[in-house]
Structures are given as structure tokens and as C-alpha cells.
């Protein structure tokens, strides 16, 4: 197949690959930036209603995150999955926080 009228500028560092029998892997196994994770949790706490289950779970998550133990934090998140997947939390959490939580939960 020949594509005309496109020079594929900016193809570097993308998931687009031209060639035969290529395999694309998208994703990294980067370490969690715990300081940024904690900062995002604190920001979310300022937005959540203080009498909500999400606020309490998020407060506890902040404490758990100080351990910087990915397994411990993941276990906590799985235990409180309902609060971290609720509409209230999802609408107020940043994309970075939500993505990190998803990564840890699954």
C-alpha cells in the first residue's frame, strides 16, 4: 500500500511504524514518582467533599503513599476500589492521579 501526500513528519517517538513484520509495544514500566503522586492526592483532597467516603479513602491513600511501597498501596487501592472508581472521585482527580491509580489497581 502506498500512501501519497503525507511525509509522516514527526513519526519519531510515535507508535506508528512503517515496514513489514514490525511489532509495536506501547508502554513503559516506569517507577512511580511518589512525590508527585502525593501532591496530586493532596490537590484532589481539596476538591472532595470532606464528609464523603472518597475523601476518607483519599486521606488514607495519602498516608499509605508515604511508605512508597507499590504493593502496599496497590492492596489498599484494591480494597477501596469503590471509592477510587466512583463518579465523585473520577470527576475531581487529575488524569495523572487517575492513571497511576489504574496502573496500581490492575
Short mmCIF file of C-alpha atoms in Angstrom, two decimals:
data_model
loop_
_atom_site.label_atom_id
_atom_site.label_comp_id
_atom_site.label_asym_id
_atom_site.label_seq_id
_atom_site.Cartn_x
_atom_site.Cartn_y
_atom_site.Cartn_z
CA UNK A 1 0.00 0.00 0.00
CA UNK A 2 1.38 3.35 -0.94
CA UNK A 3 0.26 6.48 0.85
CA UNK A 4 0.60 9.72 -1.03
CA UNK A 5 0.58 13.25 0.21
CA UNK A 6 1.93 12.54 3.67
CA UNK A 7 5.58 12.84 4.59
CA UNK A 8 4.97 11.30 8.03
CA UNK A 9 6.75 14.20 9.69
CA UNK A 10 7.08 13.65 13.40
CA UNK A 11 6.95 9.87 13.12
CA UNK A 12 9.85 9.50 15.53
CA UNK A 13 8.82 8.66 19.10
CA UNK A 14 5.36 7.60 17.97
CA UNK A 15 3.63 4.25 17.83
CA UNK A 16 3.38 4.43 14.04
CA UNK A 17 5.75 2.01 12.33
CA UNK A 18 6.34 1.65 8.61
CA UNK A 19 7.68 -1.68 7.41
CA UNK A 20 6.97 -5.37 7.28
CA UNK A 21 6.57 -7.69 10.25
CA UNK A 22 7.11 -4.91 12.77
CA UNK A 23 5.95 -5.25 16.34
CA UNK A 24 4.97 -2.17 18.31
CA UNK A 25 4.98 -2.15 22.08
CA UNK A 26 3.50 0.93 23.70
CA UNK A 27 4.03 1.39 27.39
CA UNK A 28 6.73 1.59 29.98
CA UNK A 29 7.43 0.11 33.35
CA UNK A 30 8.42 3.39 34.91
CA UNK A 31 8.74 3.81 38.62
CA UNK A 32 6.08 5.86 40.35
CA UNK A 33 7.03 9.41 41.19
CA UNK A 34 5.82 9.24 44.80
CA UNK A 35 6.25 12.95 45.49
CA UNK A 36 4.11 13.89 42.51
CA UNK A 37 1.60 11.15 43.37
CA UNK A 38 1.25 12.54 46.91
CA UNK A 39 0.94 16.09 45.60
CA UNK A 40 -1.88 15.01 43.26
CA UNK A 41 -3.66 13.28 46.13
CA UNK A 42 -3.42 16.47 48.24
CA UNK A 43 -4.82 18.54 45.38
CA UNK A 44 -7.70 16.10 44.98
CA UNK A 45 -8.40 16.22 48.72
CA UNK A 46 -9.01 19.97 48.48
CA UNK A 47 -11.73 19.32 45.87
CA UNK A 48 -13.53 16.37 47.50
CA UNK A 49 -16.41 16.88 49.95
CA UNK A 50 -14.93 16.34 53.42
CA UNK A 51 -17.81 14.17 54.58
CA UNK A 52 -17.50 11.74 51.66
CA UNK A 53 -16.16 8.18 51.60
CA UNK A 54 -13.88 9.29 48.78
CA UNK A 55 -12.30 11.96 50.99
CA UNK A 56 -11.64 9.45 53.77
CA UNK A 57 -10.20 6.89 51.35
CA UNK A 58 -8.06 9.54 49.66
CA UNK A 59 -6.76 10.73 53.06
CA UNK A 60 -5.79 7.17 53.92
CA UNK A 61 -4.18 6.77 50.49
CA UNK A 62 -2.03 9.79 51.20
CA UNK A 63 -0.79 8.12 54.38
CA UNK A 64 -0.22 4.81 52.57
CA UNK A 65 1.74 6.53 49.81
CA UNK A 66 4.34 7.77 52.30
CA UNK A 67 5.58 4.17 52.55
CA UNK A 68 6.47 4.27 48.83
CA UNK A 69 5.63 0.57 48.79
CA UNK A 70 3.87 -0.15 45.49
CA UNK A 71 2.46 -3.48 46.70
CA UNK A 72 1.04 -1.98 49.88
CA UNK A 73 -0.54 0.94 48.03
CA UNK A 74 -1.95 -1.38 45.35
CA UNK A 75 -3.53 -3.59 48.04
CA UNK A 76 -5.08 -0.52 49.67
CA UNK A 77 -6.47 0.70 46.34
CA UNK A 78 -7.99 -2.69 45.55
CA UNK A 79 -9.59 -2.77 48.99
CA UNK A 80 -11.15 0.67 48.38
CA UNK A 81 -11.83 0.25 44.65
CA UNK A 82 -15.41 1.51 45.01
CA UNK A 83 -14.27 4.91 46.29
CA UNK A 84 -11.50 5.31 43.68
CA UNK A 85 -13.77 4.35 40.79
CA UNK A 86 -16.73 6.46 41.88
CA UNK A 87 -18.02 9.34 39.76
CA UNK A 88 -17.19 11.79 42.55
CA UNK A 89 -13.54 10.78 42.61
CA UNK A 90 -13.23 10.34 38.85
CA UNK A 91 -14.60 13.82 38.14
CA UNK A 92 -12.23 15.53 40.56
CA UNK A 93 -8.98 13.59 40.26
CA UNK A 94 -6.34 14.65 37.77
CA UNK A 95 -5.58 12.46 34.80
CA UNK A 96 -2.15 11.70 36.24
CA UNK A 97 -3.60 10.55 39.56
CA UNK A 98 -6.35 8.51 37.91
CA UNK A 99 -3.89 6.83 35.54
CA UNK A 100 -1.46 5.99 38.34
CA UNK A 101 -4.27 4.53 40.43
CA UNK A 102 -5.45 2.42 37.48
CA UNK A 103 -1.90 1.21 36.92
CA UNK A 104 -1.60 0.17 40.56
CA UNK A 105 -5.03 -1.46 40.74
CA UNK A 106 -4.62 -3.62 37.63
#
